[in-house]
CSV table of C-alpha atoms in Angstrom, one decimal:
chain,number,residue,atom,x,y,z
S,1,MET,CA,-25.7,64.0,37.3
S,2,GLN,CA,-28.9,66.1,38.3
S,3,THR,CA,-27.1,67.6,41.3
S,4,LYS,CA,-24.3,69.5,42.2
S,5,ASN,CA,-24.4,68.5,45.6
S,6,SER,CA,-21.2,66.6,46.1
S,7,GLU,CA,-22.6,64.5,49.1
S,8,ILE,CA,-24.7,62.5,47.1
S,9,LYS,CA,-22.8,59.6,46.1
S,10,PRO,CA,-23.5,58.1,42.3
S,11,LYS,CA,-24.8,54.7,43.6
S,12,ASN,CA,-27.7,56.5,45.3
S,13,ASP,CA,-28.5,58.0,42.0
S,14,ARG,CA,-31.2,56.0,41.5
S,15,SER,CA,-33.2,55.8,44.8
S,16,PRO,CA,-34.3,59.5,44.9
S,17,LEU,CA,-36.2,58.6,41.7
S,18,LEU,CA,-37.6,55.6,42.7
S,19,TRP,CA,-38.6,57.4,46.0
S,20,GLY,CA,-40.1,60.3,43.8
S,21,LEU,CA,-42.1,57.4,41.9
S,22,ALA,CA,-43.4,55.5,45.1
S,23,PHE,CA,-44.6,59.0,46.5
S,24,GLY,CA,-46.4,59.7,43.6
S,25,ILE,CA,-47.9,56.6,43.5
S,26,VAL,CA,-49.1,57.2,47.0
S,27,PHE,CA,-50.4,60.9,46.2
S,28,GLY,CA,-51.9,59.7,42.9
S,29,PHE,CA,-54.2,57.0,44.6
S,30,LEU,CA,-55.0,59.1,47.5
S,31,LEU,CA,-56.1,62.0,45.0
S,32,GLN,CA,-58.2,59.5,43.1
S,33,LYS,CA,-59.8,58.4,46.4
S,34,GLY,CA,-61.0,61.8,47.3
S,35,GLY,CA,-62.2,62.7,44.1
S,36,ALA,CA,-60.0,65.4,43.3
S,37,THR,CA,-58.8,63.6,40.0
S,38,LYS,CA,-62.5,64.7,38.8
S,39,TYR,CA,-63.8,67.9,37.2
S,40,ASP,CA,-66.9,67.7,38.7
S,41,VAL,CA,-65.4,67.9,42.1
S,42,ILE,CA,-63.0,70.6,41.4
S,43,ILE,CA,-65.7,73.0,39.7
S,44,GLY,CA,-67.9,72.2,42.4
S,45,GLN,CA,-65.5,73.8,45.2
S,46,LEU,CA,-65.0,76.8,42.5
S,47,LEU,CA,-68.8,77.3,42.6
S,48,LEU,CA,-68.8,77.0,46.3
S,49,THR,CA,-71.4,74.0,46.4
S,50,ASP,CA,-69.0,71.1,47.1
S,51,PHE,CA,-65.9,71.6,49.6
S,52,THR,CA,-64.3,68.2,49.3
S,53,VAL,CA,-61.1,69.5,47.6
S,54,LEU,CA,-60.8,72.4,50.3
S,55,LYS,CA,-61.5,69.5,53.1
S,56,ILE,CA,-58.5,67.8,51.6
S,57,MET,CA,-56.6,70.7,51.1
S,58,LEU,CA,-56.8,72.0,54.5
S,59,SER,CA,-56.5,68.5,56.5
S,60,ALA,CA,-53.2,68.0,54.8
S,61,VAL,CA,-52.0,71.3,55.5
S,62,LEU,CA,-52.9,70.9,59.4
S,63,THR,CA,-51.2,67.4,59.1
S,64,GLY,CA,-48.2,68.1,57.1
S,65,MET,CA,-47.7,71.4,59.0
S,66,ILE,CA,-47.7,70.2,62.6
S,67,GLY,CA,-45.4,67.2,61.8
S,68,ILE,CA,-43.0,69.1,59.4
S,69,TYR,CA,-42.8,71.9,62.2
S,70,ALA,CA,-42.2,68.9,65.1
S,71,MET,CA,-39.3,67.6,63.1
S,72,LYS,CA,-37.7,70.7,62.4
S,73,THR,CA,-37.9,71.9,65.9
S,74,LEU,CA,-36.0,67.9,66.2
S,75,GLY,CA,-33.3,69.2,63.5
S,76,TRP,CA,-34.6,66.3,61.6
S,77,VAL,CA,-35.7,68.2,58.4
S,78,GLU,CA,-35.1,71.6,56.9
S,79,LEU,CA,-37.7,74.1,55.1
S,80,TYR,CA,-37.8,74.3,51.5
S,81,PRO,CA,-40.3,77.8,51.1
S,82,LYS,CA,-40.1,79.4,47.5
S,83,TYR,CA,-39.2,82.6,46.5
S,84,GLY,CA,-41.9,85.4,45.7
S,85,SER,CA,-43.0,88.7,45.5
S,86,VAL,CA,-46.0,90.8,44.8
S,87,GLY,CA,-45.8,90.5,41.2
S,88,LYS,CA,-45.2,87.1,41.0
S,89,ASN,CA,-47.4,85.5,43.3
S,90,ILE,CA,-50.5,88.0,42.7
S,91,ILE,CA,-51.0,88.2,39.1
S,92,GLY,CA,-49.4,84.5,38.6
S,93,GLY,CA,-52.1,83.6,41.2
S,94,LEU,CA,-54.9,85.1,39.9
S,95,ILE,CA,-54.0,83.7,35.9
S,96,PHE,CA,-53.4,80.5,37.4
S,97,GLY,CA,-57.2,80.5,39.1
S,98,ILE,CA,-58.7,81.8,35.5
S,99,GLY,CA,-57.5,78.4,34.6
S,100,PHE,CA,-58.1,76.2,36.9
S,101,ALA,CA,-61.8,77.1,36.9
S,102,VAL,CA,-61.7,76.9,32.6
S,103,LEU,CA,-59.7,73.6,32.8
S,104,GLY,CA,-61.4,72.4,35.6
S,105,TYR,CA,-57.9,70.7,36.8
S,106,CYS,CA,-54.8,71.5,38.2
S,107,PRO,CA,-51.4,70.3,37.1
S,108,GLY,CA,-50.9,67.8,40.0
S,109,THR,CA,-54.6,66.3,39.5
S,110,ILE,CA,-54.4,66.8,35.8
S,111,ALA,CA,-51.9,63.5,36.0
S,112,GLY,CA,-54.5,62.1,38.4
S,113,ALA,CA,-57.5,62.9,36.1
S,114,ILE,CA,-55.2,61.0,33.3
S,115,GLY,CA,-55.1,58.0,35.2
S,116,ASN,CA,-58.7,58.0,35.7
S,117,GLY,CA,-59.6,57.8,31.9
S,118,TYR,CA,-60.5,61.5,31.6
S,119,LEU,CA,-59.5,62.7,28.0
S,120,ASP,CA,-60.4,66.4,27.9
S,121,ALA,CA,-57.4,66.3,30.7
S,122,LEU,CA,-55.1,64.3,28.3
S,123,VAL,CA,-56.1,65.8,24.9
S,124,GLY,CA,-56.9,69.4,25.9
S,125,GLY,CA,-55.5,70.3,29.1
S,126,LEU,CA,-51.9,68.5,29.4
S,127,ALA,CA,-51.5,70.1,25.5
S,128,GLY,CA,-52.2,73.6,26.4
S,129,ILE,CA,-49.9,72.9,29.9
S,130,LEU,CA,-47.1,71.8,27.3
S,131,ILE,CA,-47.4,74.8,24.6
S,132,VAL,CA,-47.6,77.4,27.1
S,133,ALA,CA,-44.6,76.2,28.9
S,134,GLY,CA,-42.5,76.8,26.1
S,135,LEU,CA,-43.8,80.1,25.8
S,136,PHE,CA,-43.2,81.1,29.3
S,137,ALA,CA,-39.7,80.1,28.8
S,138,ALA,CA,-39.0,82.2,25.7
S,139,LEU,CA,-40.8,85.3,27.4
S,140,TYR,CA,-38.6,84.5,31.0
S,141,PRO,CA,-36.0,86.5,30.9
S,142,ARG,CA,-37.8,89.6,30.1
S,143,LEU,CA,-40.3,88.8,32.9
S,144,ASN,CA,-37.8,87.9,35.4
S,145,GLN,CA,-36.2,91.1,35.1
S,146,GLY,CA,-39.6,93.3,35.4
S,147,ILE,CA,-42.9,92.1,36.8
S,148,LEU,CA,-41.8,89.0,38.1
S,149,SER,CA,-39.2,91.1,40.6
S,150,LYS,CA,-41.9,93.7,41.6
S,151,GLY,CA,-42.5,93.7,45.4
S,152,ASP,CA,-40.0,91.1,46.1
S,153,PHE,CA,-40.0,89.4,49.5
S,154,GLY,CA,-37.6,86.7,49.5
S,155,ASP,CA,-38.2,83.3,50.4
S,156,VAL,CA,-40.0,83.8,53.8
S,157,THR,CA,-41.8,82.0,56.1
S,158,LEU,CA,-44.7,83.5,58.3
S,159,PRO,CA,-42.4,82.5,61.9
S,160,ARG,CA,-39.2,84.0,60.1
S,161,LEU,CA,-41.0,87.5,58.7
S,162,PHE,CA,-42.1,88.3,61.8
S,163,LYS,CA,-39.0,86.9,63.7
S,164,VAL,CA,-40.7,84.9,66.5
S,165,ASN,CA,-40.7,81.0,67.4
S,166,ASP,CA,-42.2,79.0,64.8
S,167,TRP,CA,-44.7,77.5,67.1
S,168,VAL,CA,-46.2,81.2,67.5
S,169,PHE,CA,-47.8,80.3,64.0
S,170,VAL,CA,-48.1,76.8,64.0
S,171,VAL,CA,-50.1,76.5,67.2
S,172,PRO,CA,-53.1,79.1,66.1
S,173,MET,CA,-52.8,78.3,62.5
S,174,ALA,CA,-53.6,75.1,63.3
S,175,VAL,CA,-56.5,76.1,65.5
S,176,LEU,CA,-57.7,78.3,62.8
S,177,ILE,CA,-57.9,75.7,60.2
S,178,PHE,CA,-59.1,73.0,62.8
S,179,LEU,CA,-61.9,75.7,63.4
S,180,LEU,CA,-62.7,76.6,59.5
S,181,LEU,CA,-62.9,72.4,59.0
S,182,TYR,CA,-65.4,72.3,61.9
S,183,TRP,CA,-67.5,75.4,60.6
S,184,LEU,CA,-67.8,73.7,57.2
S,185,GLU,CA,-68.9,70.3,58.9
S,186,ARG,CA,-71.4,72.1,61.1
S,187,ALA,CA,-72.8,74.1,57.9
S,188,GLY,CA,-73.4,70.9,56.0
S,189,LEU,CA,-71.0,72.0,53.5
F,1,MET,CA,-58.2,45.0,52.3
F,2,GLU,CA,-61.8,46.1,51.7
F,3,ILE,CA,-61.2,49.9,52.1
F,4,LEU,CA,-58.9,49.8,48.7
F,5,THR,CA,-61.7,48.6,46.8
F,6,GLU,CA,-64.0,51.6,47.9
F,7,MET,CA,-65.1,54.2,45.7
F,8,ARG,CA,-64.5,57.3,47.7
F,9,TRP,CA,-62.7,58.1,51.2
F,10,SER,CA,-63.5,60.8,53.2
F,11,PRO,CA,-61.8,63.7,52.5
F,12,TYR,CA,-60.2,64.2,55.5
F,13,ALA,CA,-58.9,60.6,55.3
F,14,VAL,CA,-57.3,61.7,52.0
F,15,GLY,CA,-55.9,65.1,53.5
F,16,ILE,CA,-54.3,63.3,56.5
F,17,GLY,CA,-52.7,61.1,54.2
F,18,ILE,CA,-51.2,63.5,52.1
F,19,GLY,CA,-50.1,65.4,55.1
F,20,ILE,CA,-48.2,62.4,56.4
F,21,LEU,CA,-46.9,61.2,52.7
F,22,SER,CA,-45.5,64.9,53.2
F,23,TRP,CA,-43.5,64.0,56.0
F,24,PHE,CA,-41.7,61.3,54.2
F,25,SER,CA,-40.9,63.1,51.6
F,26,PHE,CA,-39.3,66.1,53.6
F,27,LEU,CA,-37.8,63.3,55.7
F,28,ILE,CA,-36.2,60.7,53.0
F,29,SER,CA,-36.3,62.7,49.8
F,30,ARG,CA,-35.8,66.3,51.3
F,31,LYS,CA,-37.9,67.7,48.8
F,32,PRO,CA,-41.8,69.0,49.0
F,33,ILE,CA,-44.5,67.3,46.8
F,34,ALA,CA,-44.9,69.5,43.5
F,35,CYS,CA,-45.8,69.0,40.3
F,36,SER,CA,-46.0,71.8,37.9
F,37,THR,CA,-42.4,72.3,36.9
F,38,THR,CA,-42.5,68.9,35.6
F,39,PHE,CA,-44.7,70.2,32.9
F,40,ALA,CA,-42.2,72.8,31.9
F,41,LYS,CA,-39.5,70.3,31.9
F,42,THR,CA,-41.2,67.9,30.0
F,43,SER,CA,-42.0,70.9,27.6
F,44,GLY,CA,-38.2,71.6,26.9
F,45,MET,CA,-37.5,67.7,26.5
F,46,ILE,CA,-39.8,67.8,23.6
F,47,GLU,CA,-38.7,71.2,22.0
F,48,LYS,CA,-35.0,69.7,22.4
F,49,LEU,CA,-35.9,66.7,20.3
F,50,PHE,CA,-37.2,68.9,17.5
F,51,ARG,CA,-34.7,72.0,17.9
F,52,GLY,CA,-31.6,70.2,19.4
F,53,LYS,CA,-29.4,71.1,22.3
F,54,LYS,CA,-29.7,74.7,22.1
F,55,VAL,CA,-32.8,74.8,23.6
F,56,GLU,CA,-31.0,74.2,27.0
F,57,LEU,CA,-29.3,77.5,26.4
F,58,LYS,CA,-32.5,79.1,27.2
F,59,PRO,CA,-32.0,80.8,30.5
F,60,TYR,CA,-35.6,78.9,32.0
F,61,TYR,CA,-34.0,75.8,31.1
F,62,GLN,CA,-30.4,77.1,32.7
F,63,LYS,CA,-32.9,77.4,35.8
F,64,VAL,CA,-34.9,74.1,35.4
F,65,LYS,CA,-32.7,71.6,33.9
F,66,LEU,CA,-33.9,69.5,31.2
F,67,ALA,CA,-33.8,65.8,32.5
F,68,VAL,CA,-36.1,63.5,34.3
F,69,ASP,CA,-35.7,64.2,38.1
F,70,TRP,CA,-37.1,63.1,41.7
F,71,GLN,CA,-40.6,65.8,40.6
F,72,TRP,CA,-40.7,64.3,37.1
F,73,MET,CA,-41.0,60.7,38.6
F,74,LEU,CA,-43.6,62.0,41.3
F,75,VAL,CA,-46.2,63.1,38.2
F,76,VAL,CA,-45.5,59.9,36.5
F,77,GLY,CA,-46.3,57.9,40.0
F,78,ILE,CA,-49.4,60.1,40.4
F,79,VAL,CA,-51.2,58.9,36.9
F,80,ILE,CA,-50.2,55.1,38.2
F,81,GLY,CA,-51.4,55.9,41.7
F,82,SER,CA,-54.8,57.4,40.5
F,83,LEU,CA,-54.9,54.3,37.6
F,84,ILE,CA,-54.4,52.0,40.2
F,85,SER,CA,-57.2,53.4,42.7
F,86,ALA,CA,-59.7,53.6,39.8
F,87,LEU,CA,-59.0,50.2,38.6
F,88,MET,CA,-59.1,49.0,42.3
F,89,SER,CA,-63.0,50.1,42.8
F,90,GLY,CA,-64.0,50.0,39.3
F,91,ASP,CA,-64.2,54.0,38.9
F,92,PHE,CA,-61.8,54.1,35.6
F,93,HIS,CA,-64.1,55.3,32.2
F,94,TRP,CA,-62.7,57.0,29.4
F,95,GLN,CA,-64.4,60.4,29.4
F,96,TRP,CA,-64.4,63.3,26.8
F,97,VAL,CA,-67.2,65.5,28.8
F,98,PRO,CA,-67.6,65.7,32.3
F,99,SER,CA,-71.2,65.9,33.6
F,100,ILE,CA,-71.1,69.6,35.1
F,101,TRP,CA,-69.8,70.7,32.0
F,102,ALA,CA,-72.1,68.7,29.5
F,103,SER,CA,-75.6,69.7,31.7
F,104,ALA,CA,-74.4,73.5,30.7
F,105,PHE,CA,-73.0,73.3,27.8
F,106,GLY,CA,-74.0,70.2,25.9
F,107,SER,CA,-71.6,66.9,25.2
F,108,ASP,CA,-69.8,67.7,22.3
F,109,PRO,CA,-66.2,66.9,23.0
F,110,THR,CA,-64.7,69.0,20.8
F,111,LEU,CA,-65.9,72.0,22.5
F,112,ARG,CA,-64.8,70.8,25.9
F,113,VAL,CA,-61.4,69.8,24.5
F,114,ILE,CA,-60.7,73.4,23.1
F,115,VAL,CA,-61.7,75.0,26.3
F,116,ALA,CA,-59.5,72.6,28.2
F,117,LEU,CA,-56.5,73.6,26.0
F,118,VAL,CA,-57.2,77.6,26.8
F,119,GLY,CA,-57.9,76.5,30.1
F,120,GLY,CA,-54.4,74.4,30.1
F,121,VAL,CA,-52.3,77.2,28.7
F,122,CYS,CA,-54.1,79.8,31.2
F,123,ILE,CA,-53.3,77.7,33.9
F,124,GLY,CA,-49.8,76.5,33.0
F,125,PHE,CA,-48.8,80.2,32.4
F,126,GLY,CA,-50.0,80.9,35.6
F,127,ALA,CA,-48.0,78.3,37.6
F,128,ARG,CA,-45.1,79.2,36.2
F,129,TRP,CA,-45.6,82.9,36.7
F,130,SER,CA,-46.6,82.2,40.2
F,131,GLY,CA,-43.5,79.6,40.9
F,132,GLY,CA,-46.0,76.7,41.8
F,133,CYS,CA,-49.3,75.0,41.5
F,134,THR,CA,-52.1,73.5,43.9
F,135,SER,CA,-49.7,70.9,45.2
F,136,GLY,CA,-46.5,72.9,45.4
F,137,HIS,CA,-47.9,76.2,46.8
F,138,GLY,CA,-51.4,75.1,48.0
F,139,ILE,CA,-50.3,72.1,50.0
F,140,SER,CA,-46.2,71.9,50.2
F,141,GLY,CA,-46.0,75.7,50.8
F,142,ALA,CA,-49.0,76.5,52.8
F,143,LEU,CA,-47.6,73.7,55.0
F,144,GLN,CA,-44.4,75.2,55.5
F,145,LEU,CA,-46.0,78.8,56.3
F,146,ALA,CA,-44.1,80.2,53.4
F,147,VAL,CA,-45.6,83.7,52.3
F,148,SER,CA,-45.3,83.2,48.6
F,149,SER,CA,-47.3,80.1,48.9
F,150,TRP,CA,-50.2,81.4,51.2
F,151,ILE,CA,-50.5,84.3,48.6
F,152,SER,CA,-50.7,82.3,45.9
F,153,ALA,CA,-52.8,79.7,47.3
F,154,PHE,CA,-55.5,82.6,47.9
F,155,CYS,CA,-55.2,83.9,44.6
F,156,PHE,CA,-55.9,80.6,43.1
F,157,PHE,CA,-58.9,80.0,44.8
F,158,ILE,CA,-60.1,83.8,44.2
F,159,GLY,CA,-59.4,83.6,40.7
F,160,GLY,CA,-61.0,80.4,40.3
F,161,ILE,CA,-64.4,80.7,42.0
F,162,VAL,CA,-64.6,84.5,40.5
F,163,MET,CA,-64.1,82.6,37.0
F,164,ALA,CA,-66.1,79.3,37.8
F,165,HIS,CA,-69.1,81.9,38.4
F,166,ILE,CA,-68.4,83.8,35.3
F,167,ILE,CA,-68.8,80.4,33.3
F,168,PHE,CA,-71.5,78.5,34.9
F,169,LYS,CA,-74.0,81.3,36.3
F,170,ILE,CA,-73.3,83.9,33.7
F,171,ILE,CA,-72.1,82.3,30.1
F,172,GLY,CA,-73.9,79.0,30.6
């Protein structure tokens, strides 16, 4: 019902939803254990006094990237990179960033913050995110024909953009992330 | 099983765990972990309750279907998973005002909720505009080496770092 893909038989319909719930429970559990459900931890990152959020994100990217590109090389998985454009990702990203600092949670960690009992996330933040989504839906046709398509570069990944083998980017990126994390630890951050 | 009742884990253990979780989400569900579209969907679903089926005709809701899906369940799961973790370690508590906020702007819940609402509006708009959030672009997109996601993630942090310094070093 949710998908037009005829390969998925109706009897499997419930299973993707339950897997979503299961992945969410593990994700939420990990975010809470890492402290990422807390305003103080996120604001500490943005004030550059507590690097927990960056450490979590970079080690997730490092681990995920190596595993997923290995499985892609083996033909087990495919990638789902998002479409992008200069107008979309730079302007949208900066608006997001301002909201990130004002709210002190992000759309994923706000769900975790609600589970943690944080009422500013539930009563303030969640309400704001829901209200503005309706506004965006109303503005979408106009934005989509204008600013969102400025400087369109499509759904490329770095290896496809430069037309090279995946591992030409994966290996140096892995080394770079590892060195950055090593440097953060050495610097006592 | 003592590890499950610990209050905090190393950020590296958490990050590696999320990375491994993403392997399985690609392998089993054929989807990257992401959250923010769910809020747009929920907003449309709530609007539909009041204004009826015509809401579905908006171009954005043609793109983002108004139905509970895998990602919607993922976000519900995050609330449950965080609650389980917090309850097991005794870290669950009701709180209106976080301590860094309170030390700069006082412990009045009304002010904090209004600012959180404004922040929610801004981050929600930015997430829709850029097509993702800290998980969809910042983790899942970045680990696929997607160009759109690396640009977005950089801008999330540039905007966030500048704004946090304005709030706490200039205003507060």
